[in-house]
Amino acid sequence: MGSIGLEEPRGVATPVTAEGRETASPCIFSRPWAAGEMAIVLSLAACACLLHLLVNIFAAGHYSLFRDELYYLACGEHLDWGYVDHAPLVALVASLSRSLFGPSLVALRLLPAFAGAAKILVTGWMVRELGGSRFAQLLAGVAVLLAPIYLVFDNLLTMNAFEPVFWMLGAAIVMRITRGGDARLWLLFGLVAGIGLLNKHSMLFFGSGVFAGLLFTPERRFLRSRWIWLGALVSFLVFLPNLIWEIRHQWPTIENLRNVRENIYAPVAPIEFILEQALLVLPLATPIWLAGLLYFLGTREGKPDRLLGWTYLVVLTEMLILRGKIYYLAPAYPMLFAAGAVCIEGRIRERSYLWKPALLVPLAVGGTVAAPLALPVLPVEATASYARFWRADAVKVESPDSGRLPQLFAEMFGWENLAATVARVYHSLSAADQAKCAILAKNFGEAGAVDFFGQRYGLPKAISGNNSYYLWGPRNYSGEVMISIGVPRRQLEALFGQVEQAATIVNRDAVPDEANLPVYICRLPKMPLREAWPKLKNYG
C-alpha cells in the first residue's frame, strides 16, 4: 500500500488517524507505471520539447525576444531576493539559462520548453493516481500539450512557464496524501509551495484554495496533523527572504500591482472571464476539464480529491473579486484535465472503439487551428491576417492598443532596431561625451533592449525609472550628457536646459507605444542626476 510495486484498489484511500498519522510509505507513487502508459506520457512530453524547439528555430528568423524576456535577462544581471514587479526565481532562471545555453532566442527558451514537458509528466502522474489507463493518459496529455495558453507560456522565458508546474506538483502531492499517502508528504508540499512563491506570488492563491478545500471537505482532519503545519512552516521559511526584501523596500510589488490594475489591465466582466477560460484552454477541450471539475465535486470516485474541486472554485472566485487577468487561472487546468480524462475513460471503456478517435481527432484539429494564435509559427504578414480572421483582438488582457498584431507577437518586434538606432546617436557624440553619456529609457522593455542588444553595438548599460530599474538607480552616471528613449520632451525639459531630438526609432510591427520613439540628446542638467532620480520613478 502506497509503495512502488504493490497494487491497491482504484479510488480507495488508505485510512488516516484523526491526528493525520498512518503507516504508509512516504513514496509519492501509489502504484507502478505500466510500460504503455509511461511511453505515452514520455512521448507527449518529448513532443512538447520538440515542438517549442522547432518553433523557436523558425521564430529566430522572423521574431525577436519578448519585452518581458529582455527585462528578466536584465534582472538576471542584478540577482536579488526580490524585484518590484515579480518574484526572484525567474531572474535566477534567466541568468542560468544564459550562462548554460547562451544568449540566442532558441537557447533562452529551452527551460520553458522543459517546463512544458514537466506539465505533461505531472498530469500523467495525476491520471495514474486517479486510476486512469492509457487512453486517459493520452487524452489528458494531448489536452495539456495543445492548450493555447500553455503553448504561449512554454514558448517564453517568463515565470508563467513554471507556475503551472508548481501548482500541479502541489495538487499531485495533495492527491497522493488524500488517497493514502504518508502525511509527512505535507513537508514536500510546503517545499513546493515555497519555491512556487519564489517563482510567482500567485502561488498564494493556490495555497488559499487548498486550505479552503480542506475546510469544506472531510479532509479537514489533516488540519489536526502536525505535518501540515510543519509543511506550512517550510513554505514560509523558503519564502521568507523575499518577504523580508518586500518589507525593506516598502512593499513595491503591492504598489506596482495597484498601478497596473488601474492603468494597464483590460477590465473584464465576470461572465466574460469565465467564458474566456474556454478560449485559453481550447473550446473543444472545455468538456474535458468540466468533466474533471464534476468528477472532483460530484462523484463517488472523486470524493477523496473533492478539496481540489473546491480549490479551483475558490481561486476562480478570488480572481473574479480581484479582477485578475484571464490567464491567472490557467495553472489549475492540468488537474482538471487529468480528472476529466479519467472520468471520460471510465464512461466509454465498454463502448465502441470509435469514441476514442472521435474525442482525440477534433482536439488535435482544434489545437492545430489555434496554434498560430499562440506561437510564432507564421510569417508576420500571415500572422496579422490570421489574427484578423479569428478576431484575436477581441480577447485582451491589457488595455493599450497592440496594433495590427496581437500583443503577444507585437511585443517581439523592434528591440534590436531600437538598440541600433540609439547606437548611431551614441557614436555620433565626441569621445568625451560618450565617456559620460547615460542612456535613459522610458520603460523596462526599452532599457532591457539596450542592455541585451547594445552589447554588440558598443552601448553602455541603460537606466530607467520603471520598476526594478528604478531600484538599480542611475548607476555611476553624472547626467551631464543623456540619450533619452521615449521619455516625453516636457519631462526632460524639466530636468535639462538643452533637449535636442537626434533620431526617431521606427518599428512598423511593434506595439504603437514603441512604433515611433523620439531619441533626444540632453545636456545642461538642472540638478544632479541622483537628486532628479525620484522624479523618474514609475512602478507600473
XYZ file of C-alpha atoms in Angstrom:
540
model
C 0.000 0.000 0.000
C 1.426 3.331 -1.087
C 4.731 1.952 -2.416
C 6.062 1.081 -5.816
C 5.374 -2.491 -6.806
C 2.145 -3.011 -4.873
C -1.331 -2.537 -6.292
C -4.309 -1.163 -4.424
C -7.946 -0.765 -5.474
C -8.512 2.248 -7.670
C -10.082 5.216 -5.957
C -9.723 3.746 -2.439
C -7.900 5.879 0.105
C -5.927 4.465 2.996
C -7.485 5.369 6.381
C -5.715 8.086 8.291
C -5.944 8.685 12.017
C -7.536 11.820 13.452
C -4.031 13.169 14.038
C -3.158 12.596 10.392
C -0.793 9.681 11.193
C -0.612 6.480 9.215
C 1.907 3.815 8.461
C 2.077 4.099 4.681
C 5.364 4.574 2.911
C 6.190 8.197 2.119
C 6.560 7.228 -1.564
C 4.757 9.656 -3.852
C 3.638 6.931 -6.279
C 0.670 4.790 -5.243
C 1.335 2.036 -7.796
C 3.807 1.208 -10.573
C 3.535 2.685 -14.043
C 2.554 0.344 -16.851
C 5.065 0.449 -19.690
C 2.466 1.544 -22.254
C 1.216 4.385 -20.079
C 4.738 5.609 -19.356
C 5.557 5.524 -23.060
C 2.528 7.712 -23.861
C 3.395 10.301 -21.228
C 7.092 10.433 -22.126
C 6.292 10.655 -25.838
C 3.936 13.592 -25.314
C 6.477 15.335 -23.071
C 9.137 14.867 -25.747
C 6.717 16.249 -28.343
C 6.278 19.382 -26.228
C 10.037 19.959 -26.109
C 10.491 19.263 -29.812
C 7.554 21.485 -30.785
C 8.943 24.526 -28.973
C 12.453 23.879 -30.214
C 11.284 23.823 -33.836
C 9.016 26.838 -33.365
C 11.847 28.909 -31.935
C 14.275 27.860 -34.658
C 11.734 29.289 -37.114
C 10.917 32.309 -34.927
C 14.574 33.286 -34.638
C 14.487 34.351 -38.285
C 11.259 36.350 -38.065
C 10.715 37.465 -34.468
C 12.789 38.651 -31.533
C 12.689 38.217 -27.790
C 9.531 39.253 -25.971
C 9.639 42.509 -23.979
C 9.439 40.753 -20.596
C 12.210 38.322 -21.536
C 14.588 41.240 -22.063
C 13.647 42.577 -18.642
C 14.160 39.244 -16.876
C 17.562 38.890 -18.517
C 18.454 42.317 -17.124
C 17.194 41.196 -13.704
C 19.465 38.173 -14.053
C 22.385 40.617 -14.018
C 21.102 42.022 -10.691
C 20.320 38.872 -8.703
C 18.417 39.687 -5.552
C 15.696 38.281 -3.286
C 13.046 40.448 -4.878
C 12.035 42.765 -7.703
C 9.406 45.464 -7.989
C 7.019 43.549 -10.226
C 7.876 39.874 -9.845
C 9.284 37.226 -7.530
C 13.023 36.419 -7.703
C 13.222 32.933 -9.240
C 12.768 33.976 -12.883
C 15.835 36.226 -12.682
C 17.916 33.284 -11.483
C 16.450 31.091 -14.236
C 17.275 33.748 -16.843
C 20.831 34.061 -15.544
C 21.385 30.293 -15.510
C 19.805 29.845 -18.926
C 22.040 32.481 -20.458
C 25.139 31.044 -18.784
C 24.394 27.418 -19.661
C 22.890 27.684 -23.138
C 23.915 31.077 -24.491
C 22.075 34.269 -25.482
C 20.238 33.077 -28.603
C 16.441 33.047 -28.734
C 16.391 29.253 -29.116
C 18.744 28.721 -26.174
C 16.981 31.125 -23.828
C 13.658 29.351 -24.352
C 14.893 25.823 -23.647
C 13.961 25.827 -19.948
C 10.379 26.981 -20.618
C 10.091 24.129 -23.133
C 11.258 21.709 -20.434
C 8.588 23.190 -18.157
C 6.008 22.321 -20.815
C 7.225 18.734 -20.742
C 7.096 18.748 -16.945
C 3.422 19.797 -17.008
C 2.599 16.764 -19.115
C 4.570 14.475 -16.805
C 2.769 15.785 -13.719
C -0.575 15.478 -15.491
C 0.255 11.856 -16.287
C 1.210 11.323 -12.653
C -2.224 12.573 -11.570
C -4.030 10.446 -14.164
C -2.198 7.413 -12.814
C -3.045 8.339 -9.225
C -6.723 8.615 -10.162
C -6.678 5.138 -11.707
C -6.588 6.166 -15.358
C -5.135 3.955 -18.055
C -3.592 4.549 -21.488
C -6.457 6.407 -23.133
C -6.853 8.745 -20.142
C -3.117 9.456 -20.278
C -3.343 10.233 -23.981
C -6.451 12.415 -23.711
C -5.177 14.449 -20.756
C -1.677 14.766 -22.205
C -2.912 15.968 -25.601
C -5.239 18.483 -23.921
C -2.334 19.950 -21.947
C 0.028 19.847 -24.924
C -2.339 21.740 -27.238
C -3.945 24.210 -24.823
C -3.214 27.631 -26.388
C -2.347 29.257 -23.072
C 0.307 26.617 -22.356
C 1.703 26.963 -25.866
C 2.174 30.649 -25.061
C 3.585 30.057 -21.577
C 6.075 27.399 -22.620
C 7.471 29.408 -25.508
C 8.619 32.412 -23.449
C 11.210 32.808 -20.717
C 8.846 34.065 -18.021
C 7.655 32.821 -14.640
C 4.366 31.810 -16.279
C 6.048 28.788 -17.866
C 6.943 27.370 -14.460
C 3.895 28.467 -12.460
C 1.583 25.589 -13.549
C 4.326 23.085 -12.712
C 4.437 24.263 -9.088
C 0.638 24.433 -8.765
C 0.211 20.949 -10.195
C 3.057 19.402 -8.229
C 1.209 20.697 -5.177
C -2.072 19.242 -6.443
C -0.439 15.886 -7.162
C 1.049 15.728 -3.664
C -2.330 16.583 -2.126
C -3.917 13.875 -4.277
C -1.378 11.323 -3.031
C -1.954 12.294 0.598
C -5.741 12.139 0.412
C -5.545 8.771 -1.330
C -3.473 7.117 1.371
C -0.038 8.693 1.174
C 2.043 9.400 4.239
C 1.055 12.629 5.974
C 4.718 13.584 6.019
C 4.287 14.458 2.349
C 2.866 17.771 3.598
C 6.509 18.734 4.132
C 7.139 18.210 0.419
C 4.003 20.212 -0.376
C 5.377 23.050 1.750
C 8.699 22.972 -0.073
C 7.000 23.040 -3.485
C 4.694 25.868 -2.384
C 7.622 27.876 -1.018
C 9.630 27.586 -4.242
C 6.436 28.318 -6.162
C 6.081 31.562 -4.224
C 9.634 32.494 -5.171
C 8.596 31.911 -8.772
C 5.323 33.865 -8.670
C 3.352 35.258 -5.757
C 0.125 33.873 -7.205
C 1.063 30.576 -5.535
C -0.699 32.191 -2.563
C -3.995 31.820 -4.415
C -3.438 28.108 -4.942
C -2.465 27.682 -1.282
C -5.552 29.538 -0.098
C -7.677 27.361 -2.391
C -6.223 24.168 -0.916
C -6.775 25.460 2.613
C -10.402 26.337 1.832
C -10.849 22.931 0.203
C -9.642 21.278 3.395
C -12.138 23.289 5.443
C -15.054 22.459 3.120
C -14.466 18.694 3.000
C -13.868 15.806 5.419
C -10.166 16.204 4.641
C -10.207 18.910 7.300
C -8.956 16.067 9.504
C -5.492 16.797 8.136
C -5.584 20.147 9.920
C -5.175 18.166 13.158
C -1.882 16.758 11.907
C 1.383 18.394 12.857
C 2.771 17.607 9.407
C 0.554 20.040 7.539
C 1.556 22.874 9.852
C 5.215 21.917 9.599
C 4.746 21.968 5.828
C 3.318 25.488 6.119
C 6.375 26.465 8.158
C 8.678 25.063 5.466
C 6.841 27.119 2.857
C 7.102 30.260 4.966
C 10.832 29.804 5.598
C 11.554 29.282 1.892
C 9.569 32.406 1.040
C 10.901 34.486 3.954
C 13.881 36.116 2.148
C 11.538 37.552 -0.490
C 9.135 38.727 2.208
C 11.964 40.489 4.040
C 13.005 42.134 0.767
C 9.443 43.409 0.236
C 9.338 44.856 3.756
C 12.744 46.525 3.399
C 11.674 48.135 0.114
C 8.250 49.255 1.409
C 6.151 46.703 -0.496
C 6.914 47.805 -4.070
C 5.098 44.818 -5.556
C 1.814 45.906 -3.998
C 2.338 49.451 -5.289
C 3.088 48.084 -8.755
C 0.000 45.827 -8.757
C -2.203 48.752 -7.775
C -0.815 50.908 -10.575
C -1.062 48.333 -13.359
C -4.576 47.323 -12.346
C -5.700 50.951 -12.593
C -3.778 51.895 -15.738
C -2.971 48.806 -17.805
C -5.315 45.884 -17.131
C -8.206 45.490 -19.557
C -11.388 45.257 -17.445
C -13.318 42.016 -17.937
C -16.822 41.312 -16.643
C -17.168 38.138 -14.526
C -19.148 36.276 -17.177
C -16.542 37.199 -19.812
C -13.769 36.000 -17.523
C -15.474 32.624 -17.167
C -16.318 32.227 -20.856
C -12.834 33.214 -21.982
C -11.352 30.363 -19.955
C -12.569 28.119 -22.792
C -10.515 30.127 -25.288
C -7.394 29.804 -23.170
C -7.509 26.015 -22.909
C -9.269 25.395 -26.273
C -13.067 25.313 -26.607
C -13.009 21.680 -27.756
C -11.108 20.752 -24.584
C -13.575 22.507 -22.292
C -15.821 19.408 -21.857
C -12.780 17.538 -20.545
C -11.927 19.967 -17.766
C -15.600 20.487 -16.920
C -15.895 16.702 -16.581
C -12.868 16.866 -14.271
C -14.488 19.513 -12.098
C -17.689 17.465 -11.874
C -15.599 14.367 -11.129
C -13.983 16.083 -8.148
C -17.164 17.683 -6.835
C -19.917 15.218 -7.622
C -18.759 11.624 -7.992
C -18.030 8.874 -5.515
C -14.710 8.119 -7.212
C -13.617 11.729 -6.875
C -14.599 12.095 -3.228
C -11.041 11.697 -1.867
C -9.967 14.646 -4.023
C -13.027 16.842 -3.579
C -10.883 19.509 -1.992
C -9.169 20.031 -5.378
C -12.529 20.849 -6.950
C -13.091 23.377 -4.194
C -9.572 24.695 -4.757
C -10.476 25.585 -8.343
C -13.753 27.249 -7.362
C -12.128 29.269 -4.577
C -9.306 30.516 -6.825
C -11.851 31.356 -9.543
C -13.856 33.382 -7.011
C -10.724 35.200 -5.869
C -9.846 36.115 -9.448
C -13.333 37.451 -10.106
C -13.295 39.561 -6.935
C -9.778 40.910 -7.526
C -10.319 41.400 -11.276
C -7.338 39.282 -12.230
C -6.182 38.773 -15.792
C -7.988 35.950 -17.535
C -4.889 33.739 -17.684
C -4.278 33.875 -13.920
C -6.408 30.744 -13.506
C -4.545 28.806 -16.212
C -2.200 26.880 -13.855
C -5.179 24.980 -12.390
C -6.348 23.203 -15.544
C -3.958 20.221 -15.787
C -5.516 18.640 -12.676
C -8.985 19.100 -14.196
C -7.803 17.624 -17.481
C -6.408 14.630 -15.591
C -9.626 14.023 -13.669
C -11.803 14.660 -16.717
C -9.814 12.210 -18.833
C -10.154 9.512 -16.175
C -13.883 10.197 -15.901
C -14.371 10.029 -19.684
C -12.269 6.887 -19.988
C -14.450 5.194 -17.392
C -17.634 6.121 -19.263
C -16.528 4.893 -22.694
C -14.490 1.853 -21.648
C -17.190 -0.608 -22.656
C -18.426 1.348 -25.672
C -17.458 1.402 -29.320
C -13.771 1.954 -30.101
C -14.873 4.853 -32.324
C -15.358 7.018 -29.242
C -11.630 7.432 -28.740
C -10.743 8.915 -32.143
C -13.985 10.904 -32.007
C -12.594 12.645 -28.932
C -8.944 12.916 -29.918
C -9.167 13.966 -33.576
C -11.246 17.142 -33.041
C -8.967 18.040 -30.139
C -5.886 17.708 -32.345
C -7.501 19.655 -35.195
C -8.670 22.425 -32.884
C -5.226 22.690 -31.311
C -3.612 22.935 -34.726
C -6.009 25.693 -35.799
C -5.388 27.671 -32.601
C -1.600 27.216 -32.556
C -0.762 30.162 -34.890
C -2.543 32.476 -32.437
C -0.305 31.220 -29.621
C 3.024 30.509 -31.288
C 5.141 32.468 -33.824
C 4.784 29.772 -36.497
C 3.736 32.012 -39.398
C 5.499 34.894 -41.139
C 4.499 38.313 -39.873
C 2.037 39.197 -42.632
C 0.352 35.807 -42.354
C 0.131 36.154 -38.575
C -1.576 39.540 -38.909
C -4.091 38.147 -41.415
C -4.739 35.037 -39.362
C -5.320 37.088 -36.211
C -7.766 39.353 -38.061
C -9.646 36.340 -39.417
C -10.149 34.890 -35.936
C -10.673 38.334 -34.375
C -7.952 37.716 -31.840
C -8.134 41.369 -30.774
C -11.475 40.624 -29.067
C -9.583 38.936 -26.213
C -7.358 41.441 -24.393
C -5.543 41.246 -21.084
C -4.171 44.809 -21.235
C -5.857 47.992 -22.397
C -3.134 49.631 -24.599
C -3.559 49.111 -28.336
C -1.287 46.396 -29.764
C -1.521 47.457 -33.415
C -2.106 45.093 -36.294
C -0.600 42.132 -34.459
C -1.840 40.561 -31.223
C 0.109 41.889 -28.244
C 1.906 38.562 -27.814
C 3.611 38.994 -31.189
C 3.799 42.789 -31.342
C 5.923 42.782 -28.173
C 8.549 40.734 -30.061
C 9.361 43.478 -32.561
C 11.625 46.485 -32.689
C 14.060 45.804 -29.882
C 17.283 45.322 -31.825
C 16.364 48.177 -34.143
C 15.925 50.335 -31.045
C 19.419 49.462 -29.837
C 20.911 50.027 -33.307
C 19.285 53.464 -33.638
C 20.444 54.529 -30.177
C 23.929 53.285 -31.053
C 24.075 55.566 -34.097
C 23.205 58.531 -31.899
C 25.674 57.456 -29.226
C 28.555 57.017 -31.650
C 27.834 60.444 -33.180
C 28.943 62.001 -29.896
C 32.512 63.018 -29.171
C 34.672 60.582 -27.232
C 34.496 62.910 -24.224
C 30.684 62.960 -24.308
C 30.476 59.210 -24.807
C 32.549 58.673 -21.676
C 29.948 60.405 -19.514
C 26.782 59.640 -21.502
C 23.886 57.801 -19.874
C 21.068 56.146 -21.821
C 17.698 56.778 -20.193
C 14.754 54.616 -21.269
C 11.106 55.250 -20.514
C 10.299 51.609 -19.656
C 11.957 48.330 -18.790
C 11.460 46.895 -22.285
C 13.450 49.677 -23.912
C 16.107 49.532 -21.193
C 16.289 45.747 -21.488
C 16.738 46.034 -25.260
C 19.667 48.413 -24.792
C 21.212 46.134 -22.168
C 20.824 42.946 -24.247
C 21.356 44.048 -27.857
C 23.514 47.048 -27.007
C 26.491 44.838 -26.231
C 27.061 44.177 -29.939
C 26.747 47.909 -30.693
C 29.128 49.127 -28.019
C 26.473 50.770 -25.845
C 26.739 51.305 -22.078
C 24.065 49.854 -19.815
C 20.758 51.705 -19.708
C 18.980 53.325 -16.806
C 15.239 53.787 -16.305
C 12.778 54.870 -13.641
C 10.496 51.948 -14.489
C 10.040 49.130 -11.960
C 13.239 47.360 -10.820
C 15.398 49.600 -12.990
C 14.411 52.404 -10.631
C 15.823 50.485 -7.661
C 19.080 49.906 -9.516
C 19.439 53.669 -9.622
C 21.360 55.938 -12.035
C 24.476 53.747 -11.745
C 27.552 55.999 -11.761
C 26.304 58.419 -14.407
C 26.588 62.131 -13.700
C 23.745 63.141 -16.019
C 25.870 65.713 -17.850
C 25.040 64.063 -21.179
C 21.980 61.887 -21.636
C 20.434 59.998 -24.542
C 16.747 59.560 -23.836
C 14.424 56.985 -25.436
C 10.671 57.506 -25.358
C 10.598 59.895 -22.385
C 8.231 62.828 -23.131
C 10.075 66.023 -24.073
C 8.277 68.102 -21.452
C 9.505 65.748 -18.722
C 13.067 66.039 -19.996
C 12.889 69.830 -20.254
C 12.041 69.966 -16.557
C 15.383 68.265 -15.866
C 17.716 69.596 -18.601
C 18.447 73.003 -20.035
C 19.099 71.624 -23.528
C 16.994 68.909 -25.184
C 17.505 68.146 -28.892
C 15.874 65.384 -30.919
C 18.560 63.325 -32.652
C 16.546 60.467 -34.205
C 13.245 58.628 -34.346
C 13.028 54.871 -33.819
C 10.533 53.475 -36.340
C 9.195 49.988 -35.666
C 6.325 49.095 -38.006
C 5.152 45.875 -36.362
C 5.777 46.813 -32.738
C 3.056 47.921 -30.341
C 2.035 51.522 -31.129
C 3.733 52.852 -27.991
C 7.060 51.613 -29.387
C 6.394 52.280 -33.091
C 7.719 55.862 -33.306
C 10.021 56.709 -30.430
C 11.875 60.036 -30.265
C 15.525 59.885 -29.252
C 16.795 63.019 -27.527
C 20.243 64.213 -26.557
C 20.009 66.078 -23.243
C 22.598 68.406 -21.743
C 22.893 71.118 -19.058
C 21.187 69.237 -16.196
C 19.207 71.489 -13.859
C 20.016 69.258 -10.899
C 22.316 66.288 -10.141
C 21.008 63.025 -11.582
C 20.685 61.392 -8.168
C 18.584 64.319 -6.999
C 16.407 64.085 -10.121
C 16.068 60.301 -9.859
C 12.896 60.203 -7.669
C 11.118 62.305 -10.300
C 11.610 59.457 -12.797
C 10.096 56.730 -10.618
C 7.393 54.706 -12.362
C 6.130 51.478 -10.774
C 3.746 50.222 -13.402
